[in-house]
Amino acid sequence: MKNNFDELINKYLDNEIDSDELNTVNDLLKNNTEFKTKFITQKYIHENLNEIPLHSAPTNITELVMGKIISKLSIKTQKNYFFKGILAILLVFLFITLYFFFSLLGDLKIVQQTVSYIDYSKNYFQPIVTFFSKIIQNDIFRTLSGLLGLIILLSFYFSLNSFKDFKNRIRQF
């Protein structure tokens, strides 16, 4: 019945009530004190809400809000050449690996039967390949490549943490 009270009061205040419901409201106002207090309270609120002046938002509200958000973030944009250097080193290793793969591809019997650019490049780059193979077999190179791998893993860890920190700062707004 209380939901019905709210519905009747809202219809009355919005001038959407029919004659049967109006008679019900009048009877309830005379006989039911709970309905009467609720009716008076909602009528008072409804009248006072209509008296509140409406203010429109400024035309540039979006720019003002975004300016405040950006000023709170205070993100320093720094050029980070470390990641670009690591990517360049990885690309060099990728090209070296691809070259070794294609040079070993020339040792296959199927490929040896045909004359190709691989034979020409293998003869041309043979001194370089032997030089790099000696370097790769060296213990110092293995140690340095292990350290490089560790540096790469640490850089990914720190970049992931900085991304999480940035994400948490955004969530604070």
Coordinates of C-alpha atoms in Angstrom, one line a residue:
M1 CA 0.0 0.0 0.0
K2 CA 2.9 2.4 0.7
N3 CA 4.1 2.1 -3.0
N4 CA 0.5 2.9 -3.9
F5 CA 0.7 6.0 -1.7
D6 CA 3.8 7.2 -3.5
E7 CA 2.2 6.6 -6.9
L8 CA -1.0 8.5 -5.9
I9 CA 1.0 11.4 -4.5
N10 CA 3.2 11.7 -7.6
K11 CA 0.2 11.6 -9.9
Y12 CA -1.5 14.3 -7.8
L13 CA 1.6 16.5 -7.8
D14 CA 2.1 16.0 -11.6
N15 CA -1.6 16.7 -12.4
E16 CA -2.0 13.3 -13.9
I17 CA -4.7 12.0 -11.5
D18 CA -8.2 10.9 -12.6
S19 CA -11.4 11.5 -10.6
D20 CA -11.4 8.1 -8.8
E21 CA -7.8 8.5 -7.7
L22 CA -8.6 12.1 -6.5
N23 CA -11.4 10.8 -4.4
T24 CA -9.0 8.2 -2.9
V25 CA -6.5 10.8 -2.1
N26 CA -9.1 13.0 -0.4
D27 CA -10.3 10.0 1.7
L28 CA -6.8 9.1 2.7
L29 CA -6.0 12.7 3.7
K30 CA -9.0 12.7 6.0
N31 CA -8.6 9.2 7.5
N32 CA -4.9 8.2 7.3
T33 CA -2.3 10.2 9.2
E34 CA 0.7 8.4 7.7
F35 CA -0.5 9.3 4.2
K36 CA -1.3 12.8 5.2
T37 CA 2.3 13.4 6.6
K38 CA 3.8 11.8 3.5
F39 CA 1.6 13.9 1.2
I40 CA 2.5 17.2 3.0
T41 CA 6.2 16.3 2.9
Q42 CA 6.3 15.4 -0.8
K43 CA 4.1 18.5 -1.7
Y44 CA 6.5 20.7 0.2
I45 CA 9.5 19.2 -1.5
H46 CA 7.9 19.4 -4.9
E47 CA 7.0 23.1 -4.5
N48 CA 10.5 24.0 -3.2
L49 CA 12.2 22.1 -6.0
N50 CA 10.3 24.1 -8.6
E51 CA 11.6 27.3 -7.0
I52 CA 15.3 26.4 -7.2
P53 CA 16.8 28.4 -10.1
L54 CA 18.4 26.4 -12.9
H55 CA 22.0 27.2 -13.9
S56 CA 23.4 26.2 -17.2
A57 CA 26.9 24.8 -17.5
P58 CA 29.6 27.0 -19.2
T59 CA 30.1 26.5 -22.9
N60 CA 33.7 25.4 -22.4
I61 CA 33.1 23.0 -19.5
T62 CA 34.9 20.1 -21.2
E63 CA 38.1 22.1 -21.7
L64 CA 38.0 23.3 -18.0
V65 CA 37.6 19.8 -16.6
M66 CA 40.3 18.3 -18.9
G67 CA 42.6 21.2 -17.9
K68 CA 42.2 20.4 -14.3
I69 CA 42.7 16.7 -14.9
I70 CA 45.9 17.3 -16.8
S71 CA 47.2 19.7 -14.2
K72 CA 46.7 17.1 -11.5
L73 CA 48.5 14.4 -13.4
S74 CA 51.8 16.2 -13.7
I75 CA 53.2 13.6 -16.0
K76 CA 56.7 14.4 -17.2
T77 CA 57.2 13.4 -20.8
Q78 CA 60.7 12.2 -21.2
K79 CA 62.4 10.7 -24.2
N80 CA 63.5 7.3 -23.3
Y81 CA 66.3 6.1 -25.6
F82 CA 66.9 3.0 -23.5
F83 CA 64.0 1.1 -24.9
K84 CA 64.9 2.2 -28.4
G85 CA 68.4 1.0 -27.9
I86 CA 67.2 -2.4 -26.7
L87 CA 64.9 -2.7 -29.7
A88 CA 67.7 -1.8 -32.0
I89 CA 70.0 -4.5 -30.5
L90 CA 67.2 -7.1 -30.7
L91 CA 66.7 -6.2 -34.4
V92 CA 70.4 -6.6 -35.0
F93 CA 70.4 -10.1 -33.3
L94 CA 67.3 -11.0 -35.4
F95 CA 69.0 -10.1 -38.6
I96 CA 72.2 -12.0 -37.6
T97 CA 70.1 -15.0 -36.7
L98 CA 68.2 -14.9 -40.0
Y99 CA 71.5 -14.7 -41.9
F100 CA 72.9 -17.7 -40.1
F101 CA 69.7 -19.6 -40.8
F102 CA 69.8 -18.8 -44.5
S103 CA 73.5 -19.6 -44.6
L104 CA 72.9 -23.0 -43.1
L105 CA 70.0 -23.5 -45.5
G106 CA 72.7 -23.6 -48.2
D107 CA 74.1 -26.7 -46.7
L108 CA 71.0 -28.7 -47.4
K109 CA 71.2 -31.2 -50.3
I110 CA 68.1 -29.8 -52.0
V111 CA 69.4 -26.3 -52.0
Q112 CA 73.0 -27.4 -53.0
Q113 CA 71.7 -28.8 -56.3
T114 CA 70.6 -25.3 -57.4
V115 CA 72.8 -22.3 -58.0
S116 CA 71.4 -19.4 -55.9
Y117 CA 72.2 -16.1 -54.3
I118 CA 72.9 -18.0 -51.1
D119 CA 76.1 -19.6 -52.5
Y120 CA 77.3 -16.2 -53.7
S121 CA 76.5 -14.5 -50.4
K122 CA 78.0 -17.4 -48.4
N123 CA 81.4 -17.0 -50.3
Y124 CA 81.2 -13.3 -49.9
F125 CA 80.4 -13.2 -46.2
Q126 CA 82.4 -16.3 -45.2
P127 CA 85.2 -14.2 -43.4
I128 CA 82.5 -12.3 -41.4
V129 CA 80.7 -15.5 -40.5
T130 CA 83.8 -17.2 -39.2
F131 CA 84.7 -14.1 -37.2
F132 CA 81.2 -14.0 -35.6
S133 CA 81.2 -17.7 -35.0
K134 CA 84.5 -17.3 -33.0
I135 CA 82.9 -14.4 -31.1
I136 CA 79.8 -16.4 -30.3
Q137 CA 81.8 -19.4 -29.0
N138 CA 83.7 -17.1 -26.6
D139 CA 82.8 -17.2 -22.9
I140 CA 82.9 -13.4 -22.6
F141 CA 80.3 -13.1 -25.3
R142 CA 78.1 -15.6 -23.5
T143 CA 78.4 -13.6 -20.3
L144 CA 77.7 -10.3 -22.0
S145 CA 74.6 -11.8 -23.8
G146 CA 73.4 -13.2 -20.4
L147 CA 73.8 -9.7 -18.9
L148 CA 72.0 -8.2 -21.8
G149 CA 69.1 -10.7 -21.4
L150 CA 68.9 -9.7 -17.7
I151 CA 68.9 -6.0 -18.6
I152 CA 66.0 -6.7 -21.0
L153 CA 64.0 -8.6 -18.4
L154 CA 64.6 -5.8 -15.9
S155 CA 63.5 -3.1 -18.3
F156 CA 60.3 -5.0 -19.1
Y157 CA 59.7 -5.3 -15.3
F158 CA 60.2 -1.6 -14.7
S159 CA 58.1 -0.6 -17.7
L160 CA 55.3 -2.8 -16.5
N161 CA 55.5 -1.3 -13.0
S162 CA 55.5 2.2 -14.3
F163 CA 52.4 1.4 -16.4
K164 CA 50.7 0.0 -13.3
D165 CA 51.6 3.2 -11.3
F166 CA 50.3 5.4 -14.1
K167 CA 47.1 3.4 -14.2
N168 CA 46.6 3.8 -10.4
R169 CA 47.1 7.5 -10.7
I170 CA 44.4 7.7 -13.3
R171 CA 42.1 5.7 -11.1
Q172 CA 42.5 8.2 -8.3
F173 CA 40.6 10.8 -10.3

